[in-house]
Coordinates of C-alpha atoms in Angstrom, one line a residue:
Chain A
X198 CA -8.5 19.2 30.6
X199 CA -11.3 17.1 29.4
X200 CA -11.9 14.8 26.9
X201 CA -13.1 17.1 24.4
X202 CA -10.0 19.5 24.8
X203 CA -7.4 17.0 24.6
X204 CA -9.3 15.7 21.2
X205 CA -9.2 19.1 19.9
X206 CA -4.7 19.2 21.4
X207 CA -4.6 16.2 19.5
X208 CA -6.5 18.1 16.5
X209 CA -4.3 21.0 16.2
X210 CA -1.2 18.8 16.5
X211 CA -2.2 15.8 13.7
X212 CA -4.4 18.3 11.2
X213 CA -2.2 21.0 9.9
X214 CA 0.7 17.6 9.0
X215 CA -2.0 15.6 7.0
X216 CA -2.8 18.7 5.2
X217 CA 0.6 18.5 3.9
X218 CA 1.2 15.0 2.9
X219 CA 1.2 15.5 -1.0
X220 CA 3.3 18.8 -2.5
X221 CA 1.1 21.7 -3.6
X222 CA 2.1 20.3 -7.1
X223 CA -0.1 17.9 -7.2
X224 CA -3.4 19.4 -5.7
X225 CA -5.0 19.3 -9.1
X226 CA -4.6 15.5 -9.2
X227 CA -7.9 13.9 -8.8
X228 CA -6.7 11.3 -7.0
X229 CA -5.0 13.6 -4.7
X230 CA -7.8 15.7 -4.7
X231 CA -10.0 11.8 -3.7
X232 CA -7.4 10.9 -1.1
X233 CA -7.8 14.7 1.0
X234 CA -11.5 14.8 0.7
X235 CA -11.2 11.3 2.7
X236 CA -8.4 12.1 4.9
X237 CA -9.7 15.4 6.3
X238 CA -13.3 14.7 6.4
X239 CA -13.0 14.3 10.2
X240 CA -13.3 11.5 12.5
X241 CA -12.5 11.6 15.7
X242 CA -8.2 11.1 15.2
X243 CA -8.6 8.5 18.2
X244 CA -5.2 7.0 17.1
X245 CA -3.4 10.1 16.8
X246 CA -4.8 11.4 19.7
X247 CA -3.0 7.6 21.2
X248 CA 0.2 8.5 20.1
X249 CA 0.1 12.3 20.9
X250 CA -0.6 11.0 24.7
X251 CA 1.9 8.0 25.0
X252 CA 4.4 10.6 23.4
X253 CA 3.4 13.0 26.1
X254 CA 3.5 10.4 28.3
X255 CA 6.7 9.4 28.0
X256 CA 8.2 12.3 27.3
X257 CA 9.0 11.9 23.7
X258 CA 9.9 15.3 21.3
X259 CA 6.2 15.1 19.8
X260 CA 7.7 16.8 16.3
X261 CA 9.5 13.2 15.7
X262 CA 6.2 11.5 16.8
X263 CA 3.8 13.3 14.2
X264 CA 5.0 11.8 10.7
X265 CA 4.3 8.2 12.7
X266 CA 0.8 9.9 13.5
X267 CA 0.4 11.4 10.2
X268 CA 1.3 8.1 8.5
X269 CA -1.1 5.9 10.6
X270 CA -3.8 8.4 10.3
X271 CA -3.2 8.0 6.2
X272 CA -3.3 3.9 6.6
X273 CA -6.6 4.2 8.5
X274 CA -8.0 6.3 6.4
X275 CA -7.0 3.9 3.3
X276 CA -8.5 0.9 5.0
X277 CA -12.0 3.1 5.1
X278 CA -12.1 4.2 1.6
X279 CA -11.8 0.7 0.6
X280 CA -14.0 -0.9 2.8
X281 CA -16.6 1.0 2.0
X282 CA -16.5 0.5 -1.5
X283 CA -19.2 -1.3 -3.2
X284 CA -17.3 -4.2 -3.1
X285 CA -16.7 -4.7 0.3
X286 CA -19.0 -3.3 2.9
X287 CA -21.3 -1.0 0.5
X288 CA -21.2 2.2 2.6
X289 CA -23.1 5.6 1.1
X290 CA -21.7 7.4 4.5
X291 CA -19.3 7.4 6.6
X292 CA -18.1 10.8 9.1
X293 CA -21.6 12.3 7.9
X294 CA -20.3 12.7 4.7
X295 CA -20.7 11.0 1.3
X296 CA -18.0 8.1 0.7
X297 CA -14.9 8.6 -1.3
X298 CA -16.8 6.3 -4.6
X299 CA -19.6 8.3 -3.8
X300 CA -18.3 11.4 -4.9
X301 CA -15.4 10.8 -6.6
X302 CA -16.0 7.6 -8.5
X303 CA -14.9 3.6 -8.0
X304 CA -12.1 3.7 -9.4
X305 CA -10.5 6.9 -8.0
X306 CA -11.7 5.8 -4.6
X307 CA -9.8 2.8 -5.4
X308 CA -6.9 4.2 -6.5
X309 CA -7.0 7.4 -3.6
X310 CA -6.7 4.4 -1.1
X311 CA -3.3 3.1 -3.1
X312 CA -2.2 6.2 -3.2
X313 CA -2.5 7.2 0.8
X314 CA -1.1 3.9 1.9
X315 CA 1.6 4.1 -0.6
X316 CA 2.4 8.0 0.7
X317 CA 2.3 6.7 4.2
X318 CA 5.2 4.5 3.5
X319 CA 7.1 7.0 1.8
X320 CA 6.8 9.3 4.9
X321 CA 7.7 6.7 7.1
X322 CA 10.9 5.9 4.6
X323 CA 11.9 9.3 4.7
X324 CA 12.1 9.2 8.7
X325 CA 13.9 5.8 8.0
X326 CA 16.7 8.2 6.1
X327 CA 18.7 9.3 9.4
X328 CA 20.1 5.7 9.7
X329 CA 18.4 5.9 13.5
X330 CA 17.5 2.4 14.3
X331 CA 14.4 3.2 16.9
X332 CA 13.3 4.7 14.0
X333 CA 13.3 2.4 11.9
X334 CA 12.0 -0.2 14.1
X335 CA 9.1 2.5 14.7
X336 CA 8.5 2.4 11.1
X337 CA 8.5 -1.1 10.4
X338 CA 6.3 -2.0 13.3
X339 CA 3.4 0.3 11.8
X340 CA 3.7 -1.6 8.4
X341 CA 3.8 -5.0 10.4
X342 CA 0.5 -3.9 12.0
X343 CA -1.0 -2.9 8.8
X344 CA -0.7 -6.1 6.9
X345 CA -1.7 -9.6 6.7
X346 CA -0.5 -10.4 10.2
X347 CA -2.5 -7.6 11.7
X348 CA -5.1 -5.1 9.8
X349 CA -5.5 -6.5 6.4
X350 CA -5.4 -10.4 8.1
X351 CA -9.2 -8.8 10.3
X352 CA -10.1 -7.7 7.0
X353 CA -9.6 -11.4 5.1
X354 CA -11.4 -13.3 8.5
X355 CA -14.0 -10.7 7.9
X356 CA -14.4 -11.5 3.9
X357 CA -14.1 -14.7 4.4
X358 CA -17.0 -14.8 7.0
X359 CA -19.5 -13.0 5.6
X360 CA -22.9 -14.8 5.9
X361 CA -21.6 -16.9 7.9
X362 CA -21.6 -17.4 11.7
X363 CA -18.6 -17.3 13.4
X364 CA -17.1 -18.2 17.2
X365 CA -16.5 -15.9 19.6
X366 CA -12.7 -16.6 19.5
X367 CA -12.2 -15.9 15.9
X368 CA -14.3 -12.4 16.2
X369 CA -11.8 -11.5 19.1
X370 CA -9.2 -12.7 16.5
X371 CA -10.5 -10.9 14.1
X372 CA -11.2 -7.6 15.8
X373 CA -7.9 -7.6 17.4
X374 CA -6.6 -7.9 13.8
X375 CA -9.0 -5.5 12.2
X376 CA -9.4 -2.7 15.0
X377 CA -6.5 -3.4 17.6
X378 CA -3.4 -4.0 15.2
X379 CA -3.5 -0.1 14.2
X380 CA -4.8 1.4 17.8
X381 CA -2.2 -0.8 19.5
X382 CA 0.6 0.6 16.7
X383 CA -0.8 4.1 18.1
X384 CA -0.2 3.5 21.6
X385 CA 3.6 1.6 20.8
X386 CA 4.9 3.9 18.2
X387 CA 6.4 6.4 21.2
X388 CA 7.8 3.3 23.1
X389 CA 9.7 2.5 20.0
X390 CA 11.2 6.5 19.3
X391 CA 11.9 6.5 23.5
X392 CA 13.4 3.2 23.1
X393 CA 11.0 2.6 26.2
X394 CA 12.0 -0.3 29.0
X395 CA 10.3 -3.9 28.5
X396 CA 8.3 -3.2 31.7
X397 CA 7.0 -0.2 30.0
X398 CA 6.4 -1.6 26.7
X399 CA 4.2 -4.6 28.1
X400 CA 2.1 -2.3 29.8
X401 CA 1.5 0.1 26.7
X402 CA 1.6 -3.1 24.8
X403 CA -1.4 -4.6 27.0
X404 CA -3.2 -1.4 27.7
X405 CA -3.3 -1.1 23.7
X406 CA -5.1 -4.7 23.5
X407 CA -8.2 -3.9 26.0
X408 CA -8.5 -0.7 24.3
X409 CA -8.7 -1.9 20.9
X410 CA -11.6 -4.7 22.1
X411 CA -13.3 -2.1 24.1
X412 CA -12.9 0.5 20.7
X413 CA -14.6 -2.9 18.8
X414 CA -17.4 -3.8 21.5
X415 CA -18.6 -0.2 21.5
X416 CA -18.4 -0.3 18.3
X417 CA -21.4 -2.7 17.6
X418 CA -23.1 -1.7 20.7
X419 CA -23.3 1.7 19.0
X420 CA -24.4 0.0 15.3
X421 CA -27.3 -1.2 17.6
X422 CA -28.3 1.7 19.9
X423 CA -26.3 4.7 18.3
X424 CA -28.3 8.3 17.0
X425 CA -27.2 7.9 13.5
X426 CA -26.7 11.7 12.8
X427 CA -24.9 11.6 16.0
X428 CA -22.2 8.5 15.1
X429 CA -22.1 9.7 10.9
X430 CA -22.3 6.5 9.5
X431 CA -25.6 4.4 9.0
X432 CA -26.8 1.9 11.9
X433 CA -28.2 -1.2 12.1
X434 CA -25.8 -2.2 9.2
X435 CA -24.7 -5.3 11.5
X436 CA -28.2 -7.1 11.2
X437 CA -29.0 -6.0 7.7
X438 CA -25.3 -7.4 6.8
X439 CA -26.0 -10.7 9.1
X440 CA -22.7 -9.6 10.7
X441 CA -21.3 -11.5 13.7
X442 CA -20.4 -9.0 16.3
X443 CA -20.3 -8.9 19.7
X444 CA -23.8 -8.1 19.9
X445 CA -25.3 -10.5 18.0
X446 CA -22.9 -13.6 19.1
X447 CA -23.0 -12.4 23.2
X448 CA -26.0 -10.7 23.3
X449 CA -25.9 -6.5 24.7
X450 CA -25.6 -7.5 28.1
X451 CA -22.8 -9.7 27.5
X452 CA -21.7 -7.0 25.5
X453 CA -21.6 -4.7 27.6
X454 CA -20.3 -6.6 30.5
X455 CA -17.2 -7.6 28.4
X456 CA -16.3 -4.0 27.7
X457 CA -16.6 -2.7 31.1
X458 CA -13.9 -5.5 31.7
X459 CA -11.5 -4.4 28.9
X460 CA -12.0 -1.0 30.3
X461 CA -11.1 -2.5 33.7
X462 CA -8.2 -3.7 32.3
X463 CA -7.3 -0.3 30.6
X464 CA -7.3 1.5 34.0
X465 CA -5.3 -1.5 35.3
X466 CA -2.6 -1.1 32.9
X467 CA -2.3 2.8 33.5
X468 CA -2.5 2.3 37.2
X469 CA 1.0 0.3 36.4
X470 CA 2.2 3.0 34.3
X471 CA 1.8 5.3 36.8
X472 CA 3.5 3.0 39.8
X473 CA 6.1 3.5 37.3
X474 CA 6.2 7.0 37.6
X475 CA 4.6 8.7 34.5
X476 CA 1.2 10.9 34.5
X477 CA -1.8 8.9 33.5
X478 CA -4.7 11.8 34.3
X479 CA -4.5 12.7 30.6
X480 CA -4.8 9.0 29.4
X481 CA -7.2 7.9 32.1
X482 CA -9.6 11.0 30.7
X483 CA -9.5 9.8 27.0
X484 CA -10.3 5.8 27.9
X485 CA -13.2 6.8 29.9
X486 CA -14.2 9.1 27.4
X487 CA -13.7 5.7 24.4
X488 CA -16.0 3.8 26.8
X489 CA -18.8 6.2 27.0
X490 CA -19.0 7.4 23.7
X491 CA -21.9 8.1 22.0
X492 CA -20.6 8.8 18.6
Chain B
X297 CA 23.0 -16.6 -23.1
X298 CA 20.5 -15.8 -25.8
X299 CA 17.1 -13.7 -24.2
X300 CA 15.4 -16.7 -23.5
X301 CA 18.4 -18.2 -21.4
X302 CA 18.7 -14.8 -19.3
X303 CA 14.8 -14.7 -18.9
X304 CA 15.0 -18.3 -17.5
X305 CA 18.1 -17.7 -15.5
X306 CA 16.9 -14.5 -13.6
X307 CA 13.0 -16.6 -13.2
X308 CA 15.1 -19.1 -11.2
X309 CA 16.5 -16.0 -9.0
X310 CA 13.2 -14.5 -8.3
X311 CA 10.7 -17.3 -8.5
X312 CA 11.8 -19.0 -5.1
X313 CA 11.2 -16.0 -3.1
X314 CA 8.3 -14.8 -4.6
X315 CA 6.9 -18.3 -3.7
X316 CA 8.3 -17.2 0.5
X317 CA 6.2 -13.9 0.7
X318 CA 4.2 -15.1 3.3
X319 CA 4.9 -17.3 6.0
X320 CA 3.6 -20.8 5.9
X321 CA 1.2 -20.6 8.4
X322 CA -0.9 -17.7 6.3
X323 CA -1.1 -20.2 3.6
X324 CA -4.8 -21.0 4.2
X325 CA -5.6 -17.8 4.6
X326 CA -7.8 -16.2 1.5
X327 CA -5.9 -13.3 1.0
X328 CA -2.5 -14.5 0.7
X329 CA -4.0 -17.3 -1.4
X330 CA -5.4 -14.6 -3.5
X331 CA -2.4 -12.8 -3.6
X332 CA 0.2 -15.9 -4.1
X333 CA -2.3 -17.0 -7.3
X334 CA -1.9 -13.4 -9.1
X335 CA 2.0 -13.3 -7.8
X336 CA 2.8 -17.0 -9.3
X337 CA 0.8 -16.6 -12.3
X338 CA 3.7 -16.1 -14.7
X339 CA 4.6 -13.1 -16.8
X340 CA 8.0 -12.0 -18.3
X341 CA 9.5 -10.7 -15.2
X342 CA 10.9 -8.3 -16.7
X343 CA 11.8 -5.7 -13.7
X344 CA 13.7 -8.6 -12.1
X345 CA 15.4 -9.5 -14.9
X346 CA 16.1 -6.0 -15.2
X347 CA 17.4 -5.6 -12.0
X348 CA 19.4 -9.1 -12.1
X349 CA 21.1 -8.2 -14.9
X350 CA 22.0 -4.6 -13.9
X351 CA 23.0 -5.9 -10.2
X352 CA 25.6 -8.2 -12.0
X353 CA 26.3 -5.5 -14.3
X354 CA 27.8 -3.4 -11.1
X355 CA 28.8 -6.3 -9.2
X356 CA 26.1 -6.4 -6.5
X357 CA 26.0 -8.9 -4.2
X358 CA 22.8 -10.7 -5.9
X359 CA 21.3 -11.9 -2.2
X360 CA 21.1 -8.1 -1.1
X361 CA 19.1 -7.0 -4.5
X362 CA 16.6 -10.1 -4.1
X363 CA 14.5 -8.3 -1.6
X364 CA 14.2 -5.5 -3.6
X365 CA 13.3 -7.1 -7.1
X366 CA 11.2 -9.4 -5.1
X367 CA 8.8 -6.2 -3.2
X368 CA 8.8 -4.8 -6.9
X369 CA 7.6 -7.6 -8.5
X370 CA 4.7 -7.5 -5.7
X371 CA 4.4 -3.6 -6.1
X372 CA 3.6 -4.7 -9.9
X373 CA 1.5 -7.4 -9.2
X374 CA -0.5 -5.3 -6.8
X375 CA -1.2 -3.0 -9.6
X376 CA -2.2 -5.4 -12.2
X377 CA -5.0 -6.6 -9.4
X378 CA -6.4 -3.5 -9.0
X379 CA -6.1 -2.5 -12.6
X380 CA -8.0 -5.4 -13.4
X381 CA -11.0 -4.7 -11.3
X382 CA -14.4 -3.8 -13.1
X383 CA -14.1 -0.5 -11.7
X384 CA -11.1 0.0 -13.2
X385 CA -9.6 -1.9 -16.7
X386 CA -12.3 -4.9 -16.2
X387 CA -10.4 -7.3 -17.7
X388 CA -11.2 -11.1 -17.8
X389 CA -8.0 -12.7 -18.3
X390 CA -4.4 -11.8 -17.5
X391 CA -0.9 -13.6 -18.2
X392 CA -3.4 -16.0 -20.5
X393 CA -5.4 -16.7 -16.9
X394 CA -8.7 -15.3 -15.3
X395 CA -8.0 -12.5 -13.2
X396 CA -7.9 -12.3 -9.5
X397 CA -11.5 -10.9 -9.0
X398 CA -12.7 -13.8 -11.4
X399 CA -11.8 -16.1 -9.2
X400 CA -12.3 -15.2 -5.6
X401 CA -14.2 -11.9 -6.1
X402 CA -13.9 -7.8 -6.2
X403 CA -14.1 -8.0 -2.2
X404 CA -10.9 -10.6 -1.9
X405 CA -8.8 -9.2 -5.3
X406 CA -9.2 -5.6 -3.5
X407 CA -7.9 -7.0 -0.3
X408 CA -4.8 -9.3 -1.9
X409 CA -4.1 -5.9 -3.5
X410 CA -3.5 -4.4 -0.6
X411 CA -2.2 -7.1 1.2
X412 CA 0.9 -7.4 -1.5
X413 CA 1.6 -3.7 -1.4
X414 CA 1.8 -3.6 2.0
X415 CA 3.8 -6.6 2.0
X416 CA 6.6 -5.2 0.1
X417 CA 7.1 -2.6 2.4
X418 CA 7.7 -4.7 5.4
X419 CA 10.0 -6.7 3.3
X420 CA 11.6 -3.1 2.4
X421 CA 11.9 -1.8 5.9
X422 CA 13.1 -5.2 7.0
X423 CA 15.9 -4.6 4.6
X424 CA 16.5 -0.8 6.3
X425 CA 16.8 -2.6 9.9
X426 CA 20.9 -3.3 9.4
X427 CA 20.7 1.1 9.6
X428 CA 22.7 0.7 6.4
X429 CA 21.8 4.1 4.7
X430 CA 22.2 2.5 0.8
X431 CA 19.6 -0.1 1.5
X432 CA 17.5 2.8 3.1
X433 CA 17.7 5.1 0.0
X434 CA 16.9 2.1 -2.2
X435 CA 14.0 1.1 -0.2
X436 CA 12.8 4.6 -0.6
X437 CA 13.7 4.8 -3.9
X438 CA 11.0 2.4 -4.8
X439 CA 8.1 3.8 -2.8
X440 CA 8.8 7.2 -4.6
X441 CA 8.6 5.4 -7.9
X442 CA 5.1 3.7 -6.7
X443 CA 3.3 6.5 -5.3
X444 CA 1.4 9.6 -7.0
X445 CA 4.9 11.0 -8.4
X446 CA 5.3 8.1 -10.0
X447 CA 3.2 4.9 -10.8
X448 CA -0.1 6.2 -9.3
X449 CA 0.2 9.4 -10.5
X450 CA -0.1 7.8 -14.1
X451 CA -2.9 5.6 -13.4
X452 CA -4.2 8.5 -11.8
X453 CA -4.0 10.6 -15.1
X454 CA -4.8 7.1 -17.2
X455 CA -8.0 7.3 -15.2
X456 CA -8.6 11.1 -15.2
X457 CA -8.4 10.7 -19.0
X458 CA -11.4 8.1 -20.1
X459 CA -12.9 8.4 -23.3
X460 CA -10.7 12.0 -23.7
X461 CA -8.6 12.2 -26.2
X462 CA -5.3 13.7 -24.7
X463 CA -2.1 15.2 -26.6
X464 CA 1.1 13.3 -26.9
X465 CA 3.2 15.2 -24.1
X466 CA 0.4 14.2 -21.4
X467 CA 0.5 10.4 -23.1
X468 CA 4.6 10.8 -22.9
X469 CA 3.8 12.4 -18.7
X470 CA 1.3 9.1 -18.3
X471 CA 3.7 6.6 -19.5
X472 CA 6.7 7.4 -18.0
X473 CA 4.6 7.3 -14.4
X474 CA 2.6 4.5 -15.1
X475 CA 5.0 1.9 -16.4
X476 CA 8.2 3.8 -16.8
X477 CA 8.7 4.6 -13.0
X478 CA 8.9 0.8 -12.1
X479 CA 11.3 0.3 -14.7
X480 CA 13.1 2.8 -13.6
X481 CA 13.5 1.4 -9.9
X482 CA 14.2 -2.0 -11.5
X483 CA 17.0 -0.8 -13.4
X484 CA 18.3 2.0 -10.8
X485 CA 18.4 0.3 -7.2
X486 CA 21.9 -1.7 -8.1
X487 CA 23.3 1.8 -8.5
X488 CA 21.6 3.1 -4.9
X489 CA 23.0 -0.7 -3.7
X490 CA 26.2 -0.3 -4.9
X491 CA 26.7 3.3 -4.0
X492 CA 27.6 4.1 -8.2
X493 CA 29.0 7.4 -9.2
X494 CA 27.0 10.2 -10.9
X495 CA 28.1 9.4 -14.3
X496 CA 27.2 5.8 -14.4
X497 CA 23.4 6.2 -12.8
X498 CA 23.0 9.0 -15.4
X499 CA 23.6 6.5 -17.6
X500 CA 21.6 3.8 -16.1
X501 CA 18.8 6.7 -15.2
X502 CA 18.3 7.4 -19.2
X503 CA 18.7 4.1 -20.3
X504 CA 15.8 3.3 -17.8
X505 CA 13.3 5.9 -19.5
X506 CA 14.2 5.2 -23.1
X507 CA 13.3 1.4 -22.3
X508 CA 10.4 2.1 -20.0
X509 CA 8.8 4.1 -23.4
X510 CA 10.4 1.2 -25.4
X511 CA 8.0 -1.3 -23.4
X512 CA 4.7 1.1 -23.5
X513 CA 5.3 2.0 -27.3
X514 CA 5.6 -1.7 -28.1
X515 CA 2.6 -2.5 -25.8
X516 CA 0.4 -0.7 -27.7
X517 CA 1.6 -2.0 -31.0
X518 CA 1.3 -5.3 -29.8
X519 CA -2.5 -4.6 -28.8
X520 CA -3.2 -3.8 -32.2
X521 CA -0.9 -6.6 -33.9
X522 CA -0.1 -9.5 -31.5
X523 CA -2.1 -12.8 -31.1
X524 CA -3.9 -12.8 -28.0
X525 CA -2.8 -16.4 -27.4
X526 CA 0.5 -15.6 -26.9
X527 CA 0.3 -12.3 -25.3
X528 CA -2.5 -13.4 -22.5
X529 CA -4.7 -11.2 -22.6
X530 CA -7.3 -9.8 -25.0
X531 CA -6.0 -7.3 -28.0
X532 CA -7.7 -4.6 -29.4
X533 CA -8.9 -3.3 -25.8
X534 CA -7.2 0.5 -26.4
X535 CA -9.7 0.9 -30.0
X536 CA -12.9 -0.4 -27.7
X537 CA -12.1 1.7 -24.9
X538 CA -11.4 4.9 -27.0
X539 CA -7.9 4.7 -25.5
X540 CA -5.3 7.1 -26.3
X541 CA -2.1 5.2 -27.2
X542 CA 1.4 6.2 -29.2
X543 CA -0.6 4.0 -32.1
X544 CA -3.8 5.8 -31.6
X545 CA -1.8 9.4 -31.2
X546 CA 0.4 8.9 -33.9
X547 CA -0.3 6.2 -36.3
X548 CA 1.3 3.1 -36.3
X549 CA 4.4 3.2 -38.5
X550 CA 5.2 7.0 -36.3
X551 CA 4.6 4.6 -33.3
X552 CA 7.1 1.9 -34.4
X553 CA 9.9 4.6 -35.9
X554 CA 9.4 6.3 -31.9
X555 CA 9.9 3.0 -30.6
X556 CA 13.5 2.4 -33.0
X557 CA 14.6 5.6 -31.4
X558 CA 13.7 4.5 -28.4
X559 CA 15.7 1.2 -28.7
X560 CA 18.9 3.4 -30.1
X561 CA 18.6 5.2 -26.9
X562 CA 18.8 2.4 -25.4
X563 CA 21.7 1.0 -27.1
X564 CA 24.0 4.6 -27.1
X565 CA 22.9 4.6 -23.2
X566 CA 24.6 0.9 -23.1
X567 CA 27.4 1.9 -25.2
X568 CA 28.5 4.6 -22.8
X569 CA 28.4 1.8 -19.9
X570 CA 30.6 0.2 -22.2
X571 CA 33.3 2.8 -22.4
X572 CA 33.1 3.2 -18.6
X573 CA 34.4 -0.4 -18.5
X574 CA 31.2 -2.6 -17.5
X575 CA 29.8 -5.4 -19.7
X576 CA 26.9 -4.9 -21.2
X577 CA 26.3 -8.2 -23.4
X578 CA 22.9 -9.5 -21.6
X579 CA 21.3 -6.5 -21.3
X580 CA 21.9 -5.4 -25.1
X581 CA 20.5 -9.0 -25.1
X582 CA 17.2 -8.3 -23.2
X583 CA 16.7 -4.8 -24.6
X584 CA 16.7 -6.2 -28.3
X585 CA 14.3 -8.9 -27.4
X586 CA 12.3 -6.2 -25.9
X587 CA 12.1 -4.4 -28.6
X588 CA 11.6 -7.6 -30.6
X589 CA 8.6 -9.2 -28.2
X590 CA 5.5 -10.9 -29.7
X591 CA 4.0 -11.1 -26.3

């Protein structure tokens, strides 16, 4: 398989459980109504597509993976509808389609990102209900990564720097905060439900690091060199916003020199993985595929 | 005790670790500073006073309910910030201070949102890490009662219904989501703690809605009657935003005569805890001074 194929795997497996997330009910709701038009408008599902190949990987039952995947899927999404508000980064566009505010209002935008993080927790709660302590520690390590020690802490660096110029160490804080905490919750999620060994776990655990910065590099290389109608979302936002990236604080070269390493140290990682014993073609398709994205 | 002693008394249970939310070393951090302002700015604590005085009602061990009054005094709090926001309520001043957005901006209020609801749910799922199913159903308890079935779901139709004017069953539907379902956590988690029989968390259940409607009916009479000095926030907001209240609906001596029966539900609810053998002097206590409130 390629890259493209195991995306569309991923697909089928992650779609058809985030179109169930709220009861038929409630499809009327507005907000519901706010919080689907953001959560199915696309994207590529990189982090389910993580945690559908770690589970694979290590030989997890995939049907106890997906409300993990489903729920991560819902916080991500959250985090976009509300950084794009006007408020925070001031996005008209995002997956080639108008933002959440944009078509739905400020306020229900607002209130659509509530209400997906909050349903993510109540998912995660109800696989919490069987007592199973991997389980819980699954669950409890996605909503560590979400917060103020991981996602929402790259958010407050990121406020809090705005306009001004920052070091390189605290963008690689900051991007392993913002970007890494909830791609390197993808990549762990199956080591927790396998119960995995430490020797395992450090690997997944460090392979989920480089791919997170690589994720991030590429990332700004594309804000600078990206087809717009290609990547969905406006360019050139980083210069316009006087946003330190990688790009503007290392220059592209740099840049791109730096990600080729994390990507080195990707294919590192799985090579220890597979000294291990587990098959890494699948994984070793989809990093390649992250580090020469166009989109 | 008279209502003032109990209020004091369950403060000096809560207000300690509200203040331990974060860890120290996050103190500097915008975000949590954000969030600890709006989280130590005051208010009645009611829902864990409610849930202090109902734990010692049923003879919980006080330590093991802290957690849980202290993430739904955060859920709460959360709410208030993003009510607050322009694009929401835009309202200046809150619990007789500005509100979080006055004084570190939409971008950062958004965020410490965020940050406490997310917070409460690793305090929750640390909590669920003993495996101990009551603590688990309790934790979930609470996300059920903050999500779109309950607490968002009336903001959601609070929102949905600007500048309409909407019948009384939706206003009763609103209500008991937007600030009943709180309530109801507050008063119902001793029962999931203590493992209670069926007939006393029907009991605590009922009393639970007829106070949660007790608290909104008297809300909106106090927007129309109360001195904005001692409530803390600016009166008269529901006539200037063409808001449909139980005082708009109805009228306000209908309003005040569905509050009475309200409070008798209350009190029969309280009575039948009686019979079943519990004490119920402080909380006849709080529910008259809630019925009673100037602020």
């Amino acid at each position: 398989m390629d890259a493209k194929e195991l995306i569309t795997l991923a697909g089928e497996w992650i779609e058809p459980s985030l179109k169930k997330v709220f009861p038929e009910e409630l499809s009327d709701d507005i907000t519901v109504k706010a919080s689907m038009y953001s959560l199915l408008a696309g994207g590529k599902r990189i982090r389910p597509c993580l945690m559908y190949l770690f589970g694979s990987l290590l030989g997890c039952d995939l049907n106890e993976v997906l409300p993990y995947a489903t729920s991560l899927e819902m916080i991500h999404t959250y985090s976009l509808i509300h950084d794009d508000l006007p408020c925070m980064d001031d996005d008209d566009l995002r997956r080639g389609k108008p933002t959440c505010h944009k078509v739905y209002g400020e306020g229900i935008a607002l209130l659509a990102g509530d209400n997906l993080l909050n349903r993510a927790y109540e998912i995660l709660f109800k696989e919490c209900m069987s007592g199973d302590l991997a389980k819980i520690r699954a669950a409890s390590y996605i909503a560590s990564k979400a917060g103020i020690e991981g996602m929402i802490g790259g958010q407050s660096i990121d406020l809090d720097s705005e306009d001004k110029t920052i070091d390189t160490d605290l963008l690689y804080e900051l991007q392993d905060k913002k970007t890494g905490a909830l791609l390197s919750a993808a990549c762990m999620i199956p080591c927790f439900l396998k119960e995995a060994s430490a020797e395992v776990a450090s690997q997944v655990m460090e392979y989920a690091m480089h791919i997170g910065l690589l994720f991030q590099i590429k990332d700004d290389i594309l804000d600078v060199e990206a087809d717009p109608s290609l990547l969905g979302k406006s360019t050139g936002k980083d210069e316009r916003d006087h946003k330190s990236t990688f790009v503007t604080l290392l220059g592209m070269e740099e840049a791109q020199s730096r990600m080729n390493g994390e990507y080195q140290g990707c294919l590192d990682n799985l090579a220890a993985l597979e000294s291990l014993g587990y098959d890494i073609k699948d994984l070793k398709i989809i990093t390649e595929f992250l580090a020469e994205r166009k989109y």
